[in-house]
mmCIF file of C-alpha atoms in Angstrom:
data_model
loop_
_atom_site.group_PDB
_atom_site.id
_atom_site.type_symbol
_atom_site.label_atom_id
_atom_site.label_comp_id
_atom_site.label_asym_id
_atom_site.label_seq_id
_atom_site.Cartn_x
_atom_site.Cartn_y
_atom_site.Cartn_z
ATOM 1 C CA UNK A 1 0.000 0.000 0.000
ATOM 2 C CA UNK A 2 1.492 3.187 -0.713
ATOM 3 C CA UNK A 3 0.346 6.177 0.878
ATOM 4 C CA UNK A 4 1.689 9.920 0.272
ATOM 5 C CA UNK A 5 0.701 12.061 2.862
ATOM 6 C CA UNK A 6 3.529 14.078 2.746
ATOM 7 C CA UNK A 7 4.115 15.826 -0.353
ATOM 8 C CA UNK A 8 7.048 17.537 0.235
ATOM 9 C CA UNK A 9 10.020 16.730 2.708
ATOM 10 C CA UNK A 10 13.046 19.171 1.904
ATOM 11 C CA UNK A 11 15.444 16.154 2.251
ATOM 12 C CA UNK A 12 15.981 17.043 -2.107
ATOM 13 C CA UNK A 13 17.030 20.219 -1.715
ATOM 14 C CA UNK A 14 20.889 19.608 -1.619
ATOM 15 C CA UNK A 15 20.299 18.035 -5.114
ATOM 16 C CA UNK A 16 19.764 14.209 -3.437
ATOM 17 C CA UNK A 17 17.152 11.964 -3.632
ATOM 18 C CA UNK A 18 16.830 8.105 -2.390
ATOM 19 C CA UNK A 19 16.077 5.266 -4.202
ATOM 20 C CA UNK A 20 13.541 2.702 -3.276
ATOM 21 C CA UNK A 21 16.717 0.607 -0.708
ATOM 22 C CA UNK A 22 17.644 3.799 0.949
ATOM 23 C CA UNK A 23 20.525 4.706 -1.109
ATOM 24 C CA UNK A 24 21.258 8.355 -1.311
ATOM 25 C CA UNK A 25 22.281 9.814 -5.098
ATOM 26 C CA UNK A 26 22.953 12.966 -6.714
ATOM 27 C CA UNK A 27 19.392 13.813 -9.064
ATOM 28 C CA UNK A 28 21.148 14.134 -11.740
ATOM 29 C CA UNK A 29 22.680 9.951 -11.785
ATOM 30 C CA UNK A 30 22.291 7.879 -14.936
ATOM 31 C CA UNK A 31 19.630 5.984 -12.325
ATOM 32 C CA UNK A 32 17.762 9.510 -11.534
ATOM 33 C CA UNK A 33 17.311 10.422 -15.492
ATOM 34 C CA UNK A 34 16.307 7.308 -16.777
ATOM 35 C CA UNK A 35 13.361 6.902 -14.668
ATOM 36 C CA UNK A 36 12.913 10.502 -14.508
ATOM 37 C CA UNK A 37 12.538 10.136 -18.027
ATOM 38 C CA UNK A 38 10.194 7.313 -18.139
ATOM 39 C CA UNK A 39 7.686 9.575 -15.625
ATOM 40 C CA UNK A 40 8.030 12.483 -18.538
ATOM 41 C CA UNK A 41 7.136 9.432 -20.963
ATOM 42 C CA UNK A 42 3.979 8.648 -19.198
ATOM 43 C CA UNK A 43 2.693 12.310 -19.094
ATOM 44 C CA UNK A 44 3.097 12.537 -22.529
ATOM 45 C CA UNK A 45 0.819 9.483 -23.083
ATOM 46 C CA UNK A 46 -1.626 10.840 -20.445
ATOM 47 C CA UNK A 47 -2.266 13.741 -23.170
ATOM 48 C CA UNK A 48 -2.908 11.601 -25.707
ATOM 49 C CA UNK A 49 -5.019 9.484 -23.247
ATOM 50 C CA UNK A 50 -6.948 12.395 -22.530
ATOM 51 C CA UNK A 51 -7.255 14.099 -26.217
ATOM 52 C CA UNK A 52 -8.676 10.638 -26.852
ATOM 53 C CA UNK A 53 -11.309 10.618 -24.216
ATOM 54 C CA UNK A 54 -12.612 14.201 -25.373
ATOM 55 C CA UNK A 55 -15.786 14.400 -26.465
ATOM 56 C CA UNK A 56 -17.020 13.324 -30.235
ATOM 57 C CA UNK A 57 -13.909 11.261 -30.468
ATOM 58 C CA UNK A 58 -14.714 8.437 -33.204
ATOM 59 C CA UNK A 59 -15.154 4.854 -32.582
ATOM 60 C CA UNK A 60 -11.840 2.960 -31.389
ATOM 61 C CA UNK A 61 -10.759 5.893 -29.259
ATOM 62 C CA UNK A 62 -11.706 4.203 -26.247
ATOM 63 C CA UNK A 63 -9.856 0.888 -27.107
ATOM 64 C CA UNK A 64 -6.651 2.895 -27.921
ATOM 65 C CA UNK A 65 -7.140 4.979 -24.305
ATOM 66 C CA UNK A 66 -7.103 1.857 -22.501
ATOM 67 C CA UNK A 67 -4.463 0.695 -23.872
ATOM 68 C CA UNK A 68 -2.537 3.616 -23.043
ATOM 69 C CA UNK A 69 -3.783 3.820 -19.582
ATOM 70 C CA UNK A 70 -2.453 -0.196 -19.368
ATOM 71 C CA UNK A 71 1.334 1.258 -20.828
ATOM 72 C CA UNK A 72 1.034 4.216 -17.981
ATOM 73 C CA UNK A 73 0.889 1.370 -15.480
ATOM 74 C CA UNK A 74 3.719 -1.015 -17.089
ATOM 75 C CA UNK A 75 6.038 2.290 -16.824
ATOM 76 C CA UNK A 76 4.800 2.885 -13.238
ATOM 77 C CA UNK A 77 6.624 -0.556 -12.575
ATOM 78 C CA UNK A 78 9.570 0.113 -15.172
ATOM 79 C CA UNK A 79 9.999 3.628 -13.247
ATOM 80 C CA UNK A 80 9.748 1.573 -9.558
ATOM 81 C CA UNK A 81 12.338 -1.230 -11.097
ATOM 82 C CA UNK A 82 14.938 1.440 -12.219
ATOM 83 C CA UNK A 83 14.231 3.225 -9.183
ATOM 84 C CA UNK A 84 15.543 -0.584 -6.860
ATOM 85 C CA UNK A 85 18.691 -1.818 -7.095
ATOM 86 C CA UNK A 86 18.943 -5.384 -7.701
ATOM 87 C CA UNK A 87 19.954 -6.340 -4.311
ATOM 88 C CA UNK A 88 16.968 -4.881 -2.619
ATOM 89 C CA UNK A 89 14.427 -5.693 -5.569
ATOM 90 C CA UNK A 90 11.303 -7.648 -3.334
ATOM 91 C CA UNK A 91 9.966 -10.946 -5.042
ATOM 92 C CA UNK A 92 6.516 -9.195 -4.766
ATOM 93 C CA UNK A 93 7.678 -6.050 -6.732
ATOM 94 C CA UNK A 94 5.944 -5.110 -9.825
ATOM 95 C CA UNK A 95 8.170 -4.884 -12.902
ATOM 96 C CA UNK A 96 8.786 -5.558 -16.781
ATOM 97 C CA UNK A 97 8.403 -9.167 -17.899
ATOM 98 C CA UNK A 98 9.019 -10.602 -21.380
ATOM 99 C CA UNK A 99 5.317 -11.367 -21.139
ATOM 100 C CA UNK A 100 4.867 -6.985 -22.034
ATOM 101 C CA UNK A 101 6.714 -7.088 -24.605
ATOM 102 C CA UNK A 102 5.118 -9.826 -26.638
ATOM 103 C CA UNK A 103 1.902 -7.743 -25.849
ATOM 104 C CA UNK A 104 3.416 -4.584 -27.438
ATOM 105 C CA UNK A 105 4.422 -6.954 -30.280
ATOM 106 C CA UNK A 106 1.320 -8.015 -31.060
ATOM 107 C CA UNK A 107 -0.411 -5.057 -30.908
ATOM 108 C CA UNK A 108 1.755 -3.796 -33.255
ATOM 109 C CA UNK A 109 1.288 -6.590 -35.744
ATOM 110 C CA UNK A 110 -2.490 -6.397 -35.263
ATOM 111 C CA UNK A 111 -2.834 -2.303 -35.961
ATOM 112 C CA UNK A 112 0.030 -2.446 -38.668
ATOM 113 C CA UNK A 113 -1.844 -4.945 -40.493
ATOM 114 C CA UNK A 114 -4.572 -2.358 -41.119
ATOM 115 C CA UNK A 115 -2.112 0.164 -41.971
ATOM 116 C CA UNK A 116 -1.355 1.326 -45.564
ATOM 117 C CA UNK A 117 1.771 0.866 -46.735
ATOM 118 C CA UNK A 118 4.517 3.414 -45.989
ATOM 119 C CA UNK A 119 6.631 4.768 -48.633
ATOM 120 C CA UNK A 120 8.672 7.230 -47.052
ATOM 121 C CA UNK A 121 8.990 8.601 -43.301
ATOM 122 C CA UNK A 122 6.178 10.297 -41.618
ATOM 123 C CA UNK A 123 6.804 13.825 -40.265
ATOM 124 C CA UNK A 124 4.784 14.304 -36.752
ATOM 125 C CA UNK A 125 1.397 15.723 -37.207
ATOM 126 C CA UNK A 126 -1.935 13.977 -38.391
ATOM 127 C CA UNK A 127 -3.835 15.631 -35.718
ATOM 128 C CA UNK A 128 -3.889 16.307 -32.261
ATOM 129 C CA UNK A 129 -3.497 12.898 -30.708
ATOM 130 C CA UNK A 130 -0.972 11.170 -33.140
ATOM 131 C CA UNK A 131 0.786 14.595 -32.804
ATOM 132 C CA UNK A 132 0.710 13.497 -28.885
ATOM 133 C CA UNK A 133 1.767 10.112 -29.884
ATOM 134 C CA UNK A 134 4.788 11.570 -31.812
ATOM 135 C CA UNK A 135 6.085 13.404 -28.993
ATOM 136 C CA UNK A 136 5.532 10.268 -26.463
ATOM 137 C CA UNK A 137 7.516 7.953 -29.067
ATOM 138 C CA UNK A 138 10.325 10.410 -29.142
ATOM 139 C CA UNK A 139 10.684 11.013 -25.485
ATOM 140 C CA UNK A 140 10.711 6.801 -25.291
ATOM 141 C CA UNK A 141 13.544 7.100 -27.226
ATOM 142 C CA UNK A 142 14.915 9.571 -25.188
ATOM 143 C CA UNK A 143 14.296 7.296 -22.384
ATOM 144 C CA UNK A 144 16.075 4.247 -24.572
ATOM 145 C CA UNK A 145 19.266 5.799 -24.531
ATOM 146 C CA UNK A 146 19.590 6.788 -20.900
ATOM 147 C CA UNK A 147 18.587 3.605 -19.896
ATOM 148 C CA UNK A 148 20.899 1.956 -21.910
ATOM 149 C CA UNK A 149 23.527 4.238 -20.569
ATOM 150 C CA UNK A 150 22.408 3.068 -17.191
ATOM 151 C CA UNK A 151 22.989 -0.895 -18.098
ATOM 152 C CA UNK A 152 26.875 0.177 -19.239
ATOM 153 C CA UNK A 153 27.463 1.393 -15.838
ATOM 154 C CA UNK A 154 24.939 -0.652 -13.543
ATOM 155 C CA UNK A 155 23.061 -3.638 -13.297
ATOM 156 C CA UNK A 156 19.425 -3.676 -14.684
ATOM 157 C CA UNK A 157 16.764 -5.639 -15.694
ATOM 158 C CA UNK A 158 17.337 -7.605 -19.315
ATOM 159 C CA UNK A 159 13.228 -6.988 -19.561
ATOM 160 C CA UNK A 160 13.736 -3.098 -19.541
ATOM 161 C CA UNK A 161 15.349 -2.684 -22.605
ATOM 162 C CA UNK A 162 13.697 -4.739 -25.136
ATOM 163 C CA UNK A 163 10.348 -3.542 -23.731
ATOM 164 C CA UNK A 164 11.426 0.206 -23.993
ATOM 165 C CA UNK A 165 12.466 -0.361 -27.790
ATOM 166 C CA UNK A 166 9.179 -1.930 -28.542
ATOM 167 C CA UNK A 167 6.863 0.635 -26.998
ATOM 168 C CA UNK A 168 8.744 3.206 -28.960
ATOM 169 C CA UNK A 169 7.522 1.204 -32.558
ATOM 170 C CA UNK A 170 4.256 0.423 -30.797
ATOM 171 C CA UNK A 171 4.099 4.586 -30.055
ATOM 172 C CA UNK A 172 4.349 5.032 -33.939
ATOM 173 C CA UNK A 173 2.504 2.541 -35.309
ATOM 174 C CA UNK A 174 -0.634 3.629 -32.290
ATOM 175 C CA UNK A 175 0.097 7.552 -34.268
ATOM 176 C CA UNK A 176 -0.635 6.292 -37.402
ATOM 177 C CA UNK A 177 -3.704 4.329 -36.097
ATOM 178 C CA UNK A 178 -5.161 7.319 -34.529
ATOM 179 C CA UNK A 179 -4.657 9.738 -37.440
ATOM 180 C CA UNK A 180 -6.579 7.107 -39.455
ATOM 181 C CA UNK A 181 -9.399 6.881 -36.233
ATOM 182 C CA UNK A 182 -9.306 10.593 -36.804
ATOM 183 C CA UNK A 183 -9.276 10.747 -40.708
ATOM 184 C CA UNK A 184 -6.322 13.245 -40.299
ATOM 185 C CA UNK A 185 -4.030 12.880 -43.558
ATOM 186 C CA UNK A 186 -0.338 11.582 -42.363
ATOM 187 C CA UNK A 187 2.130 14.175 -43.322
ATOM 188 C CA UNK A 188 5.422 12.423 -45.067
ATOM 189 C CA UNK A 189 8.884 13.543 -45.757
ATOM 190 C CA UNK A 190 9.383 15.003 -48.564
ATOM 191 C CA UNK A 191 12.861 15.756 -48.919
ATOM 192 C CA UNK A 192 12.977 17.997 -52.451
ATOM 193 C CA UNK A 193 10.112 20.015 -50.227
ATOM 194 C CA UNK A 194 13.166 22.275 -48.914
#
């Protein structure tokens, strides 16, 4: 049960923080930014979560916002896994499994299928929640990097990873869904357009 009654507790404002065993680091460790980043990651798909749920969204919407609102909770856990050492990870503790992944994956497969066919990259755009969508995939990239900063210099989970590089393609192929949910035209690169 976690309960935050506290909000604030001035114990960060020598630029420290503590992870979930006690440890005391500097905000600004490989450990800090990498699940800072995945928080950042899940606001971002909270706006398209809640463009979707705005009234007179089409059919579908609702399917795709749940789905979202299931990825906010798998980072929740990613964020509380980077956030634990190994050592004083608790067999009870909710993280990233394998079994995420191949959910992501087929998702993917499922939404691509329906998909036309791209020939060339799309720009960001096609309306307000694949614009939303954009954003989230390129902070989850963001978020890629850092963390795989983090596993050069520290242990971490081999789930974290491979389920942060999928939700990235799953981000772009869900932007492409939802300018077609929208009927918003995909805007692609056109590179003698400069």
């Amino acid at each position: 049960m976690v309960r935050l009654n506290r909000i604030y507790t001035k114990a960060g404002d020598g630029g420290d923080t503590r992870l979930v065993g006690g440890q005391k680091v500097r905000k600004d460790s490989l450990r800090i930014e990498a699940y800072g980043t995945i928080d950042e990651l899940s606001a971002c798909i909270g706006l398209a979560r809640t463009a979707l749920a705005a009234p007179g969204a089409p059919d579908g919407a609702g399917a795709l916002a749940a789905i979202l609102l299931r990825v906010q909770n798998e980072l929740f856990n990613l964020g509380s896994d980077l956030a634990t050492l190994a050592a004083d990870r608790r067999p009870s503790q909710p993280v990233i499994e394998e079994r995420h992944t191949t959910a992501l994956e087929r998702e993917i497969d499922a939404w691509n299928a329906t998909l036309p066919e791209l020939r060339s990259f799309v720009l960001p755009g096609g309306g307000l929640v694949a614009a939303y969508l954009h954003l989230a995939r390129t902070v989850c990239r963001r978020a890629e990097r850092m963390i795989v900063r983090l596993g050069g210099a520290e242990p971490i989970s081999g789930a974290v990873v491979p389920y942060v590089n999928r939700l990235s393609d799953a981000l772009f192929v869900m932007s492409r869904h939802a300018a077609r949910l929208y009927g918003e035209p995909e805007p692609l690169w056109e590179p003698d357009k400069t």
